[in-house]
Coordinates of C-alpha atoms in Angstrom, one line a residue:
F642 CA -6.0 10.6 -28.1
L643 CA -6.5 7.7 -26.3
F644 CA -4.3 7.8 -23.2
V645 CA -3.5 4.4 -21.6
L646 CA -1.2 4.6 -17.9
L647 CA 1.2 1.3 -16.9
T648 CA 0.1 0.9 -13.3
I649 CA 1.9 -1.4 -11.6
S650 CA 1.0 -1.4 -8.1
C651 CA 1.1 -3.8 -4.9
E652 CA 2.1 -4.1 -1.8
E653 CA 5.8 -5.0 -1.1
A654 CA 4.8 -8.4 0.8
E655 CA 2.5 -9.0 -1.4
C656 CA 4.0 -9.1 -4.8
P657 CA 7.9 -9.1 -6.2
E658 CA 9.3 -5.7 -8.0
I659 CA 8.9 -6.4 -11.6
D660 CA 10.8 -4.7 -14.2
K661 CA 8.7 -1.8 -16.0
T662 CA 10.3 -2.6 -19.2
A663 CA 8.2 -6.5 -18.9
V664 CA 5.4 -4.3 -20.6
W665 CA 6.1 -3.4 -23.9
R666 CA 2.7 -2.4 -25.6
I667 CA -0.7 -1.6 -24.5
F668 CA -3.3 -1.4 -26.5
P669 CA -6.9 0.2 -26.0
K670 CA -10.5 -1.6 -26.7
L671 CA -9.8 -3.7 -29.6
Y672 CA -12.7 -5.2 -31.3
L673 CA -12.0 -8.8 -32.1
E674 CA -14.0 -12.3 -32.8
L675 CA -12.7 -13.7 -29.0
D676 CA -14.3 -16.8 -27.7
R677 CA -12.1 -16.7 -23.8
D678 CA -9.3 -15.4 -22.7
R679 CA -6.0 -15.5 -24.4
V680 CA -2.5 -15.9 -23.4
V681 CA -0.7 -16.0 -27.4
N682 CA 2.4 -16.8 -27.8
T683 CA 2.7 -18.1 -31.6
A684 CA 2.2 -15.7 -34.5
D685 CA 0.0 -18.9 -36.1
E686 CA -2.5 -18.6 -33.1
W687 CA -2.6 -14.5 -33.6
A688 CA -3.4 -15.0 -37.4
V689 CA -6.5 -17.3 -36.6
I690 CA -7.9 -14.8 -34.6
L691 CA -7.2 -11.9 -36.4
S692 CA -9.0 -13.7 -39.6
G693 CA -12.4 -13.0 -38.0
A694 CA -11.0 -9.3 -37.5
G695 CA -12.1 -7.4 -41.1
E696 CA -10.2 -5.3 -43.1
D697 CA -9.8 -2.2 -41.0
T698 CA -7.9 -4.1 -38.1
S699 CA -4.7 -2.2 -37.5
A700 CA -1.6 -3.2 -39.4
E701 CA 0.1 -2.8 -35.8
L702 CA -1.6 -5.5 -34.0
W703 CA -0.2 -7.8 -37.1
N704 CA 3.4 -6.4 -35.9
I705 CA 4.3 -9.0 -32.4
D706 CA 7.6 -10.8 -32.4
F707 CA 6.1 -14.0 -31.0
E708 CA 9.9 -15.3 -29.9
K709 CA 10.2 -12.0 -28.2
Y710 CA 7.0 -11.4 -26.4
T711 CA 3.9 -12.7 -25.4
L712 CA 0.4 -11.2 -25.8
L713 CA -2.7 -11.4 -23.8
L714 CA -6.1 -11.1 -24.3
R715 CA -9.7 -10.5 -23.0
K716 CA -13.2 -10.0 -23.3
G717 CA -14.8 -7.5 -21.0
N718 CA -18.2 -7.1 -20.7
C719 CA -20.4 -4.1 -19.2
T720 CA -23.4 -2.5 -17.9
G721 CA -22.8 0.9 -20.1
N722 CA -20.1 1.9 -22.0
V723 CA -16.6 1.4 -20.6
Y724 CA -13.2 3.9 -20.4
I725 CA -10.5 1.9 -19.6
N726 CA -8.0 4.0 -16.8
S727 CA -5.1 1.8 -16.1
H728 CA -3.3 -1.3 -16.7
L729 CA -2.0 -2.5 -14.2
F730 CA 0.6 -6.7 -14.8
I731 CA 2.5 -7.5 -11.9
Q732 CA 3.9 -11.2 -11.1
K733 CA 3.0 -12.6 -8.8
D734 CA 5.2 -16.0 -8.6
D735 CA 7.5 -18.1 -11.0
F736 CA 4.6 -19.0 -13.2
F737 CA 2.0 -16.5 -12.1
Y738 CA 0.3 -13.4 -13.4
L739 CA -2.4 -10.7 -12.3
Y740 CA -3.5 -8.6 -15.1
Q741 CA -6.1 -6.2 -13.8
I742 CA -7.2 -2.9 -16.2
Q743 CA -9.7 -0.2 -14.3
V744 CA -12.4 1.2 -16.1
T745 CA -15.1 3.7 -15.7
Q746 CA -18.3 2.9 -17.0
Y747 CA -20.8 5.7 -18.6
G748 CA -24.1 5.7 -20.3
D749 CA -26.3 3.4 -20.4
R750 CA -25.7 0.5 -23.2
P751 CA -23.9 -2.6 -22.1
E752 CA -20.1 -3.0 -24.2
E753 CA -18.7 -6.4 -24.9
F754 CA -14.8 -5.4 -25.6
I755 CA -11.6 -6.9 -25.7
Y756 CA -8.4 -5.4 -24.3
G757 CA -5.2 -6.3 -24.3
M758 CA -1.2 -6.2 -23.4
V759 CA 1.9 -7.3 -25.3
V760 CA 4.6 -8.6 -22.7
E761 CA 8.3 -10.3 -22.5
K762 CA 8.1 -13.8 -23.0
L763 CA 6.1 -16.1 -20.8
P764 CA 6.7 -19.2 -19.9
E765 CA 5.2 -21.7 -21.5
E766 CA 3.3 -22.7 -17.8
A767 CA 2.4 -19.4 -16.8
I768 CA -0.7 -18.8 -15.9
V769 CA -2.4 -15.1 -16.3
R770 CA -5.5 -14.1 -14.6
F771 CA -7.4 -11.6 -15.6
E772 CA -9.6 -8.9 -13.8
V773 CA -11.8 -5.8 -14.7
T774 CA -12.6 -3.4 -11.3
E775 CA -14.3 -0.4 -11.1

């Protein structure tokens, strides 16, 4: 089993309290074609991304209600194989969000991967900063 931990942590003065129910689903490493960070708000945009994913793509990826949720995706590159230890999603102000993953690298084979999560619908003006830490 792949265990993924949602981590909500920050200094009280640094960020407001966030409702943990804001995160609906966290995906393990995904192997999709992705050219840039994505904040996906429509089923049509998601269908374009999934169209190059191949037939072995999980049906779970297709079942996102974009009336209620936003999908966050980013391509990560590491110098070794990667295990995702935790995901962090916090709202810094009205329109600025941080999505951070903590990884452990092992082995010596470079790896490119996609990570993502589905959160409650973000405003169209939302800016999401993605970070990878070790």
